[in-house]
Amino acid sequence: MNETRLREEICYFGKSLFDRGLAFGSAGNISARVDDGWLMTPTNSCLGRLDPSALSKVDLQGNLLSGPQPTKEAFLHRSMYAQRSHTGAIVHLHSTYSVAVSVMADVDPQQPIPPLTAYYVMKIGKLALVPYHAPGDPSLADAVREVAGRHHAVLLANHGPVVAGKDLESAVYATEELEQTAKLYLLLRGEKVKLLAPDEVAALVQKYPS
Ligand SMILES: [Zn+2]
């Protein structure tokens, strides 16, 4: 996909996420890989009102090439890209249901959301919970880098999800799958549920590696 089209796609998906309440205010950011670096949503920008000609473009070292300064959370994206050479795009949101799971006191750090549906397993697989670090603290970048090689989706405790995909559409759809499954999980709290069995999960992971 050429850069012009990719810029339009970032704005399209940003507005789509905003219009449905998955992003709000100036929360949330999107990045996508280009030949000479990355496009990123600018600092303090609203995902509902992005301009294709006013996105931030940074080089492979994170230096600004054009446009306004990138999101203050650019380091989250760069930590993921550094560990995932096939990642083409990353979405980070403060979406309500995923954040709700991330603040639960009894959440299982090995499996913050259990395998409720096949599509959750196919699009997210094994979600990593990253312990709380203050936004912007370098220790958060280190914590994300530590798990990003093994997980394309991470949930930052008391903060929100960061999801990588081979392209922007994949990253957005996986983020939406995570948010809706978090909602489903919270709806089912207190109910007796039948999770996918370990062999059913293993068969999906083998057929649809993430
Ligand atoms: Zn954030």
Coordinates of C-alpha atoms and ligand atoms in Angstrom, one line a residue:
M1 CA 0.0 0.0 0.0
N2 CA 1.4 3.4 -0.9
E3 CA 1.9 6.1 1.7
T4 CA -1.0 8.3 0.5
R5 CA -3.4 5.4 0.8
L6 CA -2.0 4.4 4.2
R7 CA -2.5 8.0 5.5
E8 CA -6.1 7.9 4.4
E9 CA -6.6 4.5 6.0
I10 CA -5.2 5.6 9.4
C11 CA -7.7 8.5 9.4
Y12 CA -10.5 6.2 8.3
F13 CA -9.9 3.7 11.0
G14 CA -9.3 6.4 13.6
K15 CA -12.7 7.9 12.9
S16 CA -14.3 4.5 12.9
L17 CA -12.9 3.7 16.3
F18 CA -13.8 7.1 17.6
D19 CA -17.4 7.1 16.3
R20 CA -18.1 3.8 18.0
G21 CA -16.6 5.0 21.4
L22 CA -13.5 2.8 21.4
A23 CA -11.5 6.0 21.4
F24 CA -12.4 9.3 23.0
G25 CA -11.0 12.7 23.7
S26 CA -7.3 12.6 22.7
A27 CA -6.8 9.0 24.0
G28 CA -5.6 6.3 21.7
N29 CA -3.0 6.2 18.9
I30 CA -2.2 4.4 15.7
S31 CA 1.0 3.8 13.8
A32 CA 1.8 2.1 10.5
R33 CA 5.1 1.1 8.9
V34 CA 6.3 2.8 5.7
D35 CA 9.5 2.1 3.8
D36 CA 11.6 4.8 5.6
G37 CA 10.0 4.7 9.1
W38 CA 6.5 5.0 10.5
L39 CA 3.4 7.1 10.3
M40 CA 2.0 7.9 13.7
T41 CA -1.0 9.9 15.0
P42 CA 0.2 13.2 16.4
T43 CA 0.4 14.1 20.1
N44 CA -2.9 15.3 21.6
S45 CA -4.8 14.4 18.5
C46 CA -8.4 13.1 18.4
L47 CA -8.7 9.9 16.4
G48 CA -12.0 11.2 15.2
R49 CA -10.5 14.2 13.5
L50 CA -7.3 13.1 11.9
D51 CA -6.0 14.8 8.7
P52 CA -4.1 12.5 6.2
S53 CA -1.7 15.4 5.4
A54 CA -1.0 16.2 9.1
L55 CA 0.1 12.9 10.5
S56 CA 3.6 12.5 12.1
K57 CA 6.2 10.7 10.1
V58 CA 9.3 9.4 12.0
D59 CA 12.4 7.6 10.8
L60 CA 13.6 4.3 12.0
Q61 CA 15.4 6.0 14.9
G62 CA 12.3 7.8 15.9
N63 CA 13.4 11.2 14.6
L64 CA 10.6 13.4 13.2
L65 CA 10.7 13.6 9.4
S66 CA 7.5 15.5 8.8
G67 CA 4.3 16.7 10.4
P68 CA 3.6 17.5 14.0
Q69 CA 5.3 15.7 17.0
P70 CA 4.1 12.1 17.3
T71 CA 2.0 10.8 20.1
K72 CA 3.7 10.8 23.5
E73 CA 3.1 7.1 23.6
A74 CA 5.2 6.5 20.4
F75 CA 7.7 4.6 22.6
L76 CA 5.0 1.8 23.1
H77 CA 4.8 1.4 19.4
R78 CA 8.5 1.4 18.9
S79 CA 9.0 -1.2 21.6
M80 CA 6.6 -3.5 19.8
Y81 CA 8.1 -2.9 16.3
A82 CA 11.6 -3.5 17.7
Q83 CA 10.6 -7.1 18.7
R84 CA 8.3 -7.8 15.8
S85 CA 9.8 -7.4 12.3
H86 CA 6.7 -8.5 10.5
T87 CA 4.4 -6.0 12.3
G88 CA 3.0 -3.5 9.8
A89 CA 0.7 -1.5 12.2
I90 CA -0.1 -1.0 15.9
V91 CA -3.2 0.3 17.6
H92 CA -3.3 1.5 21.2
L93 CA -6.6 2.4 22.9
H94 CA -7.9 3.2 26.4
S95 CA -11.1 1.3 25.4
T96 CA -13.4 0.8 28.4
Y97 CA -13.9 -2.9 28.6
S98 CA -10.3 -3.9 28.0
V99 CA -9.2 -1.3 30.6
A100 CA -11.9 -2.7 33.0
V101 CA -10.3 -6.2 32.8
S102 CA -6.8 -4.6 33.3
V103 CA -7.8 -3.1 36.7
M104 CA -9.5 -6.2 38.2
A105 CA -7.6 -7.2 41.4
D106 CA -8.0 -10.9 40.7
V107 CA -7.0 -10.9 37.0
D108 CA -4.8 -13.8 36.0
P109 CA -1.6 -12.3 34.6
Q110 CA -1.0 -15.4 32.6
Q111 CA -4.4 -15.3 31.0
P112 CA -6.3 -12.0 31.6
I113 CA -9.1 -13.1 29.4
P114 CA -9.8 -16.9 29.0
P115 CA -10.5 -18.6 25.7
L116 CA -14.3 -17.8 25.4
T117 CA -14.6 -17.9 21.6
A118 CA -12.7 -19.2 18.6
Y119 CA -12.3 -15.8 17.1
Y120 CA -10.7 -14.4 20.2
V121 CA -8.1 -17.3 20.1
M122 CA -7.6 -16.7 16.3
K123 CA -7.2 -12.9 16.4
I124 CA -5.6 -12.4 19.9
G125 CA -4.3 -15.8 21.0
K126 CA -2.4 -15.4 24.2
L127 CA -2.8 -11.9 25.7
A128 CA 0.1 -10.6 27.9
L129 CA -0.7 -8.4 30.9
V130 CA 2.0 -5.9 31.6
P131 CA 2.1 -4.6 35.2
Y132 CA 1.3 -1.0 35.8
H133 CA 4.0 1.6 35.0
A134 CA 3.3 5.3 34.8
P135 CA 2.6 6.5 31.2
G136 CA 5.8 7.8 29.7
D137 CA 8.0 6.1 32.2
P138 CA 10.9 4.3 30.4
S139 CA 10.2 1.3 32.5
L140 CA 6.9 0.8 30.6
A141 CA 8.8 0.6 27.3
D142 CA 11.1 -2.0 28.8
A143 CA 8.2 -4.0 30.1
V144 CA 6.4 -4.0 26.7
R145 CA 9.7 -4.9 24.9
E146 CA 10.1 -7.9 27.2
V147 CA 6.8 -9.5 26.1
A148 CA 6.3 -8.2 22.6
G149 CA 8.4 -10.9 20.9
R150 CA 6.0 -13.6 22.2
H151 CA 2.7 -11.6 22.2
H152 CA 1.3 -9.4 19.5
A153 CA -1.4 -8.2 21.9
V154 CA -0.6 -6.8 25.3
L155 CA -2.8 -5.3 28.0
L156 CA -1.2 -2.5 30.0
A157 CA -2.5 -2.7 33.6
N158 CA -4.7 0.3 34.6
H159 CA -4.2 1.7 31.1
G160 CA -5.3 -0.2 28.0
P161 CA -4.4 -2.6 25.1
V162 CA -1.6 -2.4 22.5
V163 CA -2.2 -4.6 19.5
A164 CA 0.1 -5.3 16.6
G165 CA -1.0 -6.7 13.2
K166 CA 0.6 -7.5 9.8
D167 CA -1.3 -4.5 8.5
L168 CA -3.5 -1.7 9.8
E169 CA -6.8 -3.6 9.1
S170 CA -5.5 -6.7 11.0
A171 CA -4.4 -4.6 14.0
V172 CA -7.7 -2.7 14.1
Y173 CA -9.8 -5.9 13.8
A174 CA -7.8 -7.7 16.5
T175 CA -8.1 -4.7 18.8
E176 CA -11.9 -4.7 18.3
E177 CA -12.0 -8.5 18.9
L178 CA -10.1 -7.9 22.2
E179 CA -12.5 -5.2 23.3
Q180 CA -15.6 -7.1 22.5
T181 CA -14.3 -10.3 24.2
A182 CA -13.4 -8.2 27.3
K183 CA -17.0 -7.0 27.3
L184 CA -18.2 -10.6 26.9
Y185 CA -16.0 -11.7 29.8
L186 CA -17.3 -9.1 32.1
L187 CA -20.9 -9.9 31.1
L188 CA -20.3 -13.5 32.1
R189 CA -18.6 -12.8 35.4
G190 CA -20.5 -14.9 38.1
E191 CA -22.0 -17.2 35.4
K192 CA -20.9 -20.8 34.9
V193 CA -19.3 -20.9 31.5
K194 CA -17.8 -23.5 29.2
L195 CA -14.5 -22.3 28.0
L196 CA -12.8 -23.7 24.9
A197 CA -10.9 -26.8 25.9
P198 CA -7.1 -26.8 25.8
D199 CA -7.1 -29.1 22.7
E200 CA -9.6 -26.9 21.0
V201 CA -7.4 -23.9 21.6
A202 CA -4.3 -25.7 20.5
A203 CA -6.0 -26.8 17.2
L204 CA -6.9 -23.1 16.5
V205 CA -3.5 -21.8 17.3
Q206 CA -1.9 -24.4 15.0
K207 CA -4.3 -23.6 12.2
Y208 CA -4.3 -19.8 12.6
P209 CA -0.8 -18.8 14.1
S210 CA -0.9 -15.1 15.1
Ligands
ZN1 ZN -2.2 5.1 26.5

